[in-house]
Amino acid sequence: MHHKVVIIGSGPAGLTAALYAARANLEPLVIRGLQPGGLIATTSEVENYPGFVDGIGGFELAEAMEKQAARFGAQFLDSLVTKVEVAQRPFTIHTDSGQTVTADAIIVSTGASPRKLGVPGEEELANRGVSYCATCDGFFFRGKKVVVVGGGNSALDEGLFLTRYVDELVIVHRRDTLRADPILQERAFSNPKVRFIWNSVVVSINGKDKVESVTLRNLQTGEVSELPTDGVFPYIGHVPNTDLFRGILELDEGGYIVTDGRTRTNIPGIFAAGDVTDHIYRQAVTAAGDGCRAAMEATWYLAEQEHARSKATVSVA
Ligand code: NAP
């Protein structure tokens, strides 16, 4: 299977790139990846995507973006990319479903994944009380007590979503001031279900078949304590999904893909957009903007290649 443009990842960056590439008649293929719709699809309510006065569910937003791209001819493949070969043109992309796709241009929009705490019990109790998706799993914690770890927008946003279900929410943060936007801080401070434990980190998650407690360490006093809880939701940032491109594309020290400011990577014909390149803004709207730029750059790149090929043909003739 050959496509002029293959987009790897289907969050706001990938889906916007698909929309623009499709409207440029490039019939792009989007390989959806592990999380169709990207992280935004796991977000309960998106209040800061322009155009939605009353906000919109993250899943609904991603679904609408996909339908819009499909309307103009974008195609979709439900697979994970396992390997990308760039030594020869066209590029070759291998997937876990055994399909091989070739592409004249690639847009990498593989996003970033939630960072793990890396403490004992986290892996063992994953999906048994440890969750990274409040929207997906909040319902299972109705009437229970849960711990959210982190002090950024995700911790507060998703924590506030959990208060729809839980009786008590404890936010454990390693400092005594929050990084989250003031509006979210105000909402959390005024919510009677929310309690904060400051200057503390989770050192283990405990339980036999399901989460029963977390062990905390106060970073100022060194005091270690146990807090009974039914669930743990770590929201401590993200790591870029760039393992596929190690040794292929230039990455920065955080593992993010380096671009030239115009979404172009160090390999001509490979572009990168969204959270996989961005550890600063990380917004759906900035990712979407990036996706647009990557698709426009890919369109211009392909036109130049075509022009060079036709010139070469004319001069040979
Ligand atoms: P973030 O802003 O990087 O915040 C991560 C939080 O986790 C910080 O409070 C950090 O503490 C803490 N942390 C990091 N490593 C830790 C560790 N090993 N142990 C304990 N705590 C740790 O990440 P985010 O909240 O996921 O947000 C990512 C981006 O998405 C941001 O740009 C954010 O604005 C955006 N976002 C926006 C919204 C919204 O607009 N409503 C919603 C969600 C996300 P320190 O504060 O001490 O560094």
Tab-separated table of C-alpha atoms and ligand atoms in Angstrom:
chain	number	residue	atom	x	y	z
A	1	MET	CA	0.000	0.000	0.000
A	2	HIS	CA	1.436	3.399	-0.956
A	3	HIS	CA	0.334	6.845	0.233
A	4	LYS	CA	1.789	10.226	-0.564
A	5	VAL	CA	1.422	11.193	3.074
A	6	VAL	CA	1.243	8.904	6.085
A	7	ILE	CA	0.389	10.426	9.443
A	8	ILE	CA	1.464	8.447	12.478
A	9	GLY	CA	-0.801	9.233	15.456
A	10	SER	CA	-4.372	10.458	15.640
A	11	GLY	CA	-4.552	13.216	18.246
A	12	PRO	CA	-5.420	16.836	17.393
A	13	ALA	CA	-2.077	17.269	15.565
A	14	GLY	CA	-2.492	14.162	13.418
A	15	LEU	CA	-6.164	14.722	12.691
A	16	THR	CA	-5.643	18.355	11.720
A	17	ALA	CA	-2.725	17.325	9.504
A	18	ALA	CA	-5.070	14.743	7.959
A	19	LEU	CA	-7.728	17.384	7.317
A	20	TYR	CA	-5.292	19.723	5.580
A	21	ALA	CA	-3.510	16.979	3.631
A	22	ALA	CA	-6.868	15.548	2.530
A	23	ARG	CA	-8.052	18.966	1.377
A	24	ALA	CA	-4.804	19.232	-0.617
A	25	ASN	CA	-5.888	16.024	-2.428
A	26	LEU	CA	-3.062	14.002	-0.925
A	27	GLU	CA	-5.373	11.215	0.327
A	28	PRO	CA	-3.412	10.793	3.545
A	29	LEU	CA	-3.411	7.655	5.632
A	30	VAL	CA	-3.629	8.096	9.399
A	31	ILE	CA	-2.259	5.215	11.447
A	32	ARG	CA	-4.250	5.658	14.618
A	33	GLY	CA	-1.843	4.125	17.139
A	34	LEU	CA	-2.330	3.035	20.715
A	35	GLN	CA	-4.721	5.805	21.700
A	36	PRO	CA	-7.136	6.703	18.877
A	37	GLY	CA	-7.982	10.392	19.151
A	38	GLY	CA	-4.880	10.947	21.276
A	39	LEU	CA	-4.783	11.983	24.913
A	40	ILE	CA	-7.525	14.559	24.365
A	41	ALA	CA	-9.950	11.686	23.749
A	42	THR	CA	-9.408	10.609	27.361
A	43	THR	CA	-10.085	14.101	28.705
A	44	SER	CA	-13.490	14.677	30.245
A	45	GLU	CA	-14.238	18.259	29.352
A	46	VAL	CA	-12.287	20.582	27.080
A	47	GLU	CA	-13.104	24.174	27.952
A	48	ASN	CA	-10.345	25.960	26.081
A	49	TYR	CA	-10.673	24.741	22.514
A	50	PRO	CA	-11.896	27.808	20.620
A	51	GLY	CA	-15.374	27.693	19.180
A	52	PHE	CA	-17.096	25.679	21.888
A	53	VAL	CA	-18.807	28.185	24.163
A	54	ASP	CA	-19.901	25.578	26.693
A	55	GLY	CA	-16.884	23.282	26.276
A	56	ILE	CA	-16.900	19.895	24.589
A	57	GLY	CA	-16.040	16.362	25.691
A	58	GLY	CA	-12.508	15.336	24.648
A	59	PHE	CA	-13.760	12.180	22.952
A	60	GLU	CA	-16.432	14.116	21.030
A	61	LEU	CA	-13.846	16.665	19.909
A	62	ALA	CA	-11.492	13.968	18.606
A	63	GLU	CA	-14.368	12.137	16.914
A	64	ALA	CA	-15.504	15.321	15.168
A	65	MET	CA	-11.955	16.034	13.975
A	66	GLU	CA	-11.670	12.530	12.548
A	67	LYS	CA	-15.013	12.731	10.747
A	68	GLN	CA	-14.084	16.104	9.301
A	69	ALA	CA	-10.792	14.728	7.910
A	70	ALA	CA	-12.551	11.603	6.597
A	71	ARG	CA	-15.088	13.792	4.766
A	72	PHE	CA	-12.243	15.077	2.570
A	73	GLY	CA	-10.763	11.647	1.893
A	74	ALA	CA	-8.409	10.884	4.782
A	75	GLN	CA	-8.115	7.159	5.429
A	76	PHE	CA	-7.533	5.469	8.762
A	77	LEU	CA	-5.736	2.338	9.877
A	78	ASP	CA	-6.150	0.862	13.369
A	79	SER	CA	-2.594	-0.289	13.941
A	80	LEU	CA	0.559	0.451	15.832
A	81	VAL	CA	3.683	1.350	13.908
A	82	THR	CA	6.508	-1.011	14.835
A	83	LYS	CA	9.292	0.244	12.554
A	84	VAL	CA	10.024	3.072	10.141
A	85	GLU	CA	12.674	2.686	7.452
A	86	VAL	CA	14.061	5.930	6.080
A	87	ALA	CA	17.217	4.907	4.221
A	88	GLN	CA	15.373	4.645	0.903
A	89	ARG	CA	12.549	6.573	-0.770
A	90	PRO	CA	9.675	6.060	-0.478
A	91	PHE	CA	9.855	5.563	3.298
A	92	THR	CA	8.601	2.208	4.600
A	93	ILE	CA	6.367	1.879	7.622
A	94	HIS	CA	5.733	-1.478	9.276
A	95	THR	CA	2.730	-2.061	11.529
A	96	ASP	CA	1.822	-4.607	14.195
A	97	SER	CA	-1.031	-5.835	12.001
A	98	GLY	CA	1.561	-7.031	9.483
A	99	GLN	CA	0.807	-4.318	6.939
A	100	THR	CA	3.612	-2.450	5.237
A	101	VAL	CA	2.902	1.034	3.976
A	102	THR	CA	5.174	3.173	1.862
A	103	ALA	CA	5.040	6.956	1.941
A	104	ASP	CA	6.603	9.916	0.146
A	105	ALA	CA	6.199	12.030	3.268
A	106	ILE	CA	5.546	11.204	6.908
A	107	ILE	CA	4.010	13.383	9.590
A	108	VAL	CA	4.900	12.153	13.066
A	109	SER	CA	2.239	13.051	15.610
A	110	THR	CA	2.684	10.263	18.125
A	111	GLY	CA	2.119	12.560	21.105
A	112	ALA	CA	3.206	11.883	24.638
A	113	SER	CA	2.139	9.393	27.301
A	114	PRO	CA	1.476	9.891	30.994
A	115	ARG	CA	4.654	9.705	33.056
A	116	LYS	CA	4.730	6.812	35.526
A	117	LEU	CA	5.543	7.310	39.196
A	118	GLY	CA	7.978	4.404	39.010
A	119	VAL	CA	7.175	3.174	42.530
A	120	PRO	CA	6.544	-0.361	43.811
A	121	GLY	CA	2.957	-1.453	43.291
A	122	GLU	CA	2.266	0.887	40.367
A	123	GLU	CA	2.656	-1.723	37.643
A	124	GLU	CA	1.283	-4.613	39.694
A	125	LEU	CA	-1.911	-2.729	40.538
A	126	ALA	CA	-2.452	-1.062	37.151
A	127	ASN	CA	-6.161	-1.299	36.286
A	128	ARG	CA	-6.763	-2.571	39.796
A	129	GLY	CA	-6.995	0.865	41.330
A	130	VAL	CA	-4.101	2.564	39.517
A	131	SER	CA	-5.343	4.521	36.522
A	132	TYR	CA	-4.065	7.293	34.276
A	133	CYS	CA	-7.498	8.149	32.874
A	134	ALA	CA	-10.106	9.702	35.128
A	135	THR	CA	-12.590	9.954	32.261
A	136	CYS	CA	-12.307	6.254	31.487
A	137	ASP	CA	-12.257	4.918	35.039
A	138	GLY	CA	-13.821	7.553	37.292
A	139	PHE	CA	-17.163	5.776	37.290
A	140	PHE	CA	-15.640	2.728	39.014
A	141	PHE	CA	-14.747	4.850	42.029
A	142	ARG	CA	-18.272	5.938	42.907
A	143	GLY	CA	-18.552	6.588	46.649
A	144	LYS	CA	-14.836	5.835	47.158
A	145	LYS	CA	-11.703	7.647	48.161
A	146	VAL	CA	-8.947	8.298	45.642
A	147	VAL	CA	-5.538	9.928	45.494
A	148	VAL	CA	-4.389	12.135	42.617
A	149	VAL	CA	-0.660	12.823	42.369
A	150	GLY	CA	0.628	16.084	40.878
A	151	GLY	CA	0.042	19.811	40.976
A	152	GLY	CA	-0.428	20.725	37.314
A	153	ASN	CA	-3.490	21.334	35.157
A	154	SER	CA	-4.010	17.635	34.490
A	155	ALA	CA	-4.006	16.730	38.193
A	156	LEU	CA	-6.561	19.394	39.039
A	157	ASP	CA	-8.701	19.072	35.928
A	158	GLU	CA	-8.964	15.309	36.140
A	159	GLY	CA	-9.183	15.392	39.932
A	160	LEU	CA	-12.146	17.770	39.752
A	161	PHE	CA	-13.765	15.432	37.256
A	162	LEU	CA	-13.334	12.572	39.738
A	163	THR	CA	-15.240	14.521	42.407
A	164	ARG	CA	-18.407	13.749	40.394
A	165	TYR	CA	-18.039	10.187	41.637
A	166	VAL	CA	-15.799	9.944	44.670
A	167	ASP	CA	-16.544	10.861	48.278
A	168	GLU	CA	-13.060	12.107	48.960
A	169	LEU	CA	-10.204	13.213	46.733
A	170	VAL	CA	-6.725	13.682	48.159
A	171	ILE	CA	-4.251	15.534	45.955
A	172	VAL	CA	-0.667	14.701	46.859
A	173	HIS	CA	1.806	17.269	45.590
A	174	ARG	CA	5.557	17.410	46.035
A	175	ARG	CA	5.617	21.152	46.711
A	176	ASP	CA	3.330	23.538	48.604
A	177	THR	CA	2.259	25.574	45.581
A	178	LEU	CA	0.422	24.380	42.518
A	179	ARG	CA	1.487	24.740	38.909
A	180	ALA	CA	-2.128	24.559	37.680
A	181	ASP	CA	-4.001	27.574	36.276
A	182	PRO	CA	-5.599	29.860	38.919
A	183	ILE	CA	-9.141	29.037	37.765
A	184	LEU	CA	-8.575	25.329	38.463
A	185	GLN	CA	-6.880	26.091	41.771
A	186	GLU	CA	-9.903	28.134	42.877
A	187	ARG	CA	-12.264	25.323	41.927
A	188	ALA	CA	-10.184	22.741	43.788
A	189	PHE	CA	-9.734	24.839	46.922
A	190	SER	CA	-13.469	25.521	47.135
A	191	ASN	CA	-14.534	21.914	46.535
A	192	PRO	CA	-15.475	20.285	49.864
A	193	LYS	CA	-14.477	16.829	48.575
A	194	VAL	CA	-10.888	17.895	47.851
A	195	ARG	CA	-8.058	17.784	50.387
A	196	PHE	CA	-4.366	18.475	49.716
A	197	ILE	CA	-1.293	16.816	51.149
A	198	TRP	CA	1.650	19.114	50.455
A	199	ASN	CA	5.385	18.551	50.141
A	200	SER	CA	4.878	14.822	49.795
A	201	VAL	CA	5.524	12.041	47.327
A	202	VAL	CA	4.126	8.551	46.903
A	203	VAL	CA	6.818	5.989	47.656
A	204	SER	CA	4.697	2.873	47.164
A	205	ILE	CA	1.220	1.765	46.210
A	206	ASN	CA	-0.002	-1.040	48.403
A	207	GLY	CA	-2.640	-3.726	48.163
A	208	LYS	CA	-3.021	-7.414	47.482
A	209	ASP	CA	-5.511	-7.691	44.615
A	210	LYS	CA	-6.440	-4.027	44.441
A	211	VAL	CA	-5.180	-0.707	45.743
A	212	GLU	CA	-5.659	-0.409	49.505
A	213	SER	CA	-3.268	2.385	50.469
A	214	VAL	CA	-0.329	4.526	49.448
A	215	THR	CA	2.803	5.143	51.443
A	216	LEU	CA	3.778	8.801	51.474
A	217	ARG	CA	6.995	10.548	52.370
A	218	ASN	CA	7.023	14.154	53.470
A	219	LEU	CA	9.950	15.771	51.651
A	220	GLN	CA	10.457	18.398	54.354
A	221	THR	CA	10.268	16.283	57.497
A	222	GLY	CA	11.147	12.881	56.037
A	223	GLU	CA	8.107	11.470	57.825
A	224	VAL	CA	6.638	8.337	56.243
A	225	SER	CA	2.910	7.645	56.551
A	226	GLU	CA	0.273	5.368	55.113
A	227	LEU	CA	-2.892	6.738	53.561
A	228	PRO	CA	-5.795	4.341	52.919
A	229	THR	CA	-7.244	4.796	49.403
A	230	ASP	CA	-9.209	2.887	46.790
A	231	GLY	CA	-7.459	4.377	43.774
A	232	VAL	CA	-4.393	6.283	42.587
A	233	PHE	CA	-4.346	8.579	39.564
A	234	PRO	CA	-0.830	9.846	38.769
A	235	TYR	CA	-0.843	13.083	36.755
A	236	ILE	CA	2.814	14.023	36.872
A	237	GLY	CA	3.457	15.045	33.291
A	238	HIS	CA	4.256	13.188	30.119
A	239	VAL	CA	7.017	11.497	28.142
A	240	PRO	CA	7.137	11.849	24.343
A	241	ASN	CA	6.382	8.739	22.292
A	242	THR	CA	9.578	8.734	20.258
A	243	ASP	CA	11.078	5.272	20.854
A	244	LEU	CA	10.377	4.433	17.194
A	245	PHE	CA	12.562	7.274	16.018
A	246	ARG	CA	15.608	6.868	18.276
A	247	GLY	CA	18.678	6.830	16.039
A	248	ILE	CA	16.563	8.035	13.090
A	249	LEU	CA	15.351	11.519	13.945
A	250	GLU	CA	17.149	14.122	15.993
A	251	LEU	CA	15.720	14.187	19.528
A	252	ASP	CA	16.413	16.639	22.338
A	253	GLU	CA	17.583	15.621	25.806
A	254	GLY	CA	13.957	15.076	26.896
A	255	GLY	CA	13.363	12.731	23.931
A	256	TYR	CA	11.201	15.253	22.001
A	257	ILE	CA	11.645	15.462	18.221
A	258	VAL	CA	13.698	18.482	17.169
A	259	THR	CA	12.180	20.536	14.351
A	260	ASP	CA	13.373	23.644	12.560
A	261	GLY	CA	10.429	25.796	13.656
A	262	ARG	CA	8.516	24.795	10.532
A	263	THR	CA	7.750	21.215	11.651
A	264	ARG	CA	10.604	19.895	9.497
A	265	THR	CA	12.825	17.263	11.106
A	266	ASN	CA	16.429	16.498	10.212
A	267	ILE	CA	15.189	14.134	7.465
A	268	PRO	CA	13.634	15.909	4.453
A	269	GLY	CA	10.116	14.588	3.959
A	270	ILE	CA	9.553	13.753	7.633
A	271	PHE	CA	7.634	16.326	9.650
A	272	ALA	CA	6.655	16.326	13.325
A	273	ALA	CA	3.714	17.999	15.013
A	274	GLY	CA	2.026	18.277	18.394
A	275	ASP	CA	3.087	17.026	21.818
A	276	VAL	CA	5.824	14.822	20.356
A	277	THR	CA	7.746	18.042	19.667
A	278	ASP	CA	6.355	20.272	22.409
A	279	HIS	CA	7.076	20.217	26.114
A	280	ILE	CA	5.983	23.808	26.639
A	281	TYR	CA	2.442	24.487	25.426
A	282	ARG	CA	0.947	21.010	25.039
A	283	GLN	CA	-2.532	22.227	24.211
A	284	ALA	CA	-5.032	20.697	21.815
A	285	VAL	CA	-5.184	23.985	19.959
A	286	THR	CA	-1.395	24.313	19.603
A	287	ALA	CA	-1.180	20.684	18.475
A	288	ALA	CA	-3.911	21.318	15.907
A	289	GLY	CA	-2.037	24.411	14.667
A	290	ASP	CA	1.115	22.339	14.384
A	291	GLY	CA	-0.728	19.654	12.438
A	292	CYS	CA	-1.892	22.276	9.975
A	293	ARG	CA	1.649	23.571	9.525
A	294	ALA	CA	3.063	20.051	9.071
A	295	ALA	CA	0.482	19.233	6.383
A	296	MET	CA	1.219	22.486	4.545
A	297	GLU	CA	4.954	21.837	4.741
A	298	ALA	CA	4.429	18.267	3.480
A	299	THR	CA	2.299	19.590	0.612
A	300	TRP	CA	4.999	22.061	-0.426
A	301	TYR	CA	7.713	19.418	-0.034
A	302	LEU	CA	5.845	16.969	-2.284
A	303	ALA	CA	5.163	19.673	-4.869
A	304	GLU	CA	8.880	20.514	-4.956
A	305	GLN	CA	9.788	16.846	-5.375
A	306	GLU	CA	7.264	16.543	-8.196
A	307	HIS	CA	8.601	19.685	-9.846
A	308	ALA	CA	12.204	18.409	-9.596
A	309	ARG	CA	11.149	15.043	-11.079
A	310	SER	CA	9.310	16.612	-14.021
A	311	LYS	CA	12.241	18.945	-14.716
A	312	ALA	CA	14.595	15.950	-14.740
A	313	THR	CA	12.255	14.106	-17.142
A	314	VAL	CA	12.072	17.106	-19.485
A	315	SER	CA	15.855	17.544	-19.575
A	316	VAL	CA	16.412	13.830	-20.281
A	317	ALA	CA	13.873	14.017	-23.119
B	1	NAP	P1	2.758	19.453	34.166
B	1	NAP	O1	2.181	20.798	33.970
B	1	NAP	O2	4.157	19.180	33.756
B	1	NAP	O3	2.606	19.127	35.716
B	1	NAP	C1	3.128	17.964	36.272
B	1	NAP	C2	2.948	18.002	37.768
B	1	NAP	O4	3.445	16.782	38.330
B	1	NAP	C3	3.709	19.148	38.427
B	1	NAP	O5	2.952	19.698	39.465
B	1	NAP	C4	4.968	18.456	38.956
B	1	NAP	O6	5.426	19.027	40.133
B	1	NAP	C5	4.460	17.074	39.272
B	1	NAP	N1	5.497	16.050	39.116
B	1	NAP	C6	6.339	15.862	38.052
B	1	NAP	N2	7.127	14.775	38.259
B	1	NAP	C7	6.784	14.298	39.476
B	1	NAP	C8	7.234	13.194	40.239
B	1	NAP	N3	8.193	12.373	39.798
B	1	NAP	N4	6.671	12.977	41.451
B	1	NAP	C9	5.694	13.791	41.903
B	1	NAP	N5	5.216	14.855	41.225
B	1	NAP	C10	5.756	15.098	40.024
B	1	NAP	O7	1.893	18.302	33.455
B	1	NAP	P2	0.313	18.217	33.195
B	1	NAP	O8	-0.459	18.647	34.367
B	1	NAP	O9	0.100	16.861	32.659
B	1	NAP	O10	0.073	19.265	32.059
B	1	NAP	C11	0.763	19.120	30.821
B	1	NAP	C12	0.332	20.232	29.882
B	1	NAP	O11	-1.013	20.038	29.489
B	1	NAP	C13	0.432	21.625	30.511
B	1	NAP	O12	0.896	22.525	29.541
B	1	NAP	C14	-0.970	21.925	30.884
B	1	NAP	O13	-1.241	23.309	30.890
B	1	NAP	C15	-1.750	21.197	29.778
B	1	NAP	N6	-3.097	20.884	30.259
B	1	NAP	C16	-4.036	21.867	30.219
B	1	NAP	C17	-5.290	21.658	30.726
B	1	NAP	C18	-6.271	22.791	30.700
B	1	NAP	O14	-5.960	23.819	30.139
B	1	NAP	N7	-7.418	22.679	31.306
B	1	NAP	C19	-5.633	20.427	31.260
B	1	NAP	C20	-4.673	19.437	31.305
B	1	NAP	C21	-3.398	19.680	30.821
B	1	NAP	P3	6.123	20.499	40.149
B	1	NAP	O15	4.982	21.450	40.044
B	1	NAP	O16	6.827	20.523	41.452
B	1	NAP	O17	7.046	20.509	38.974
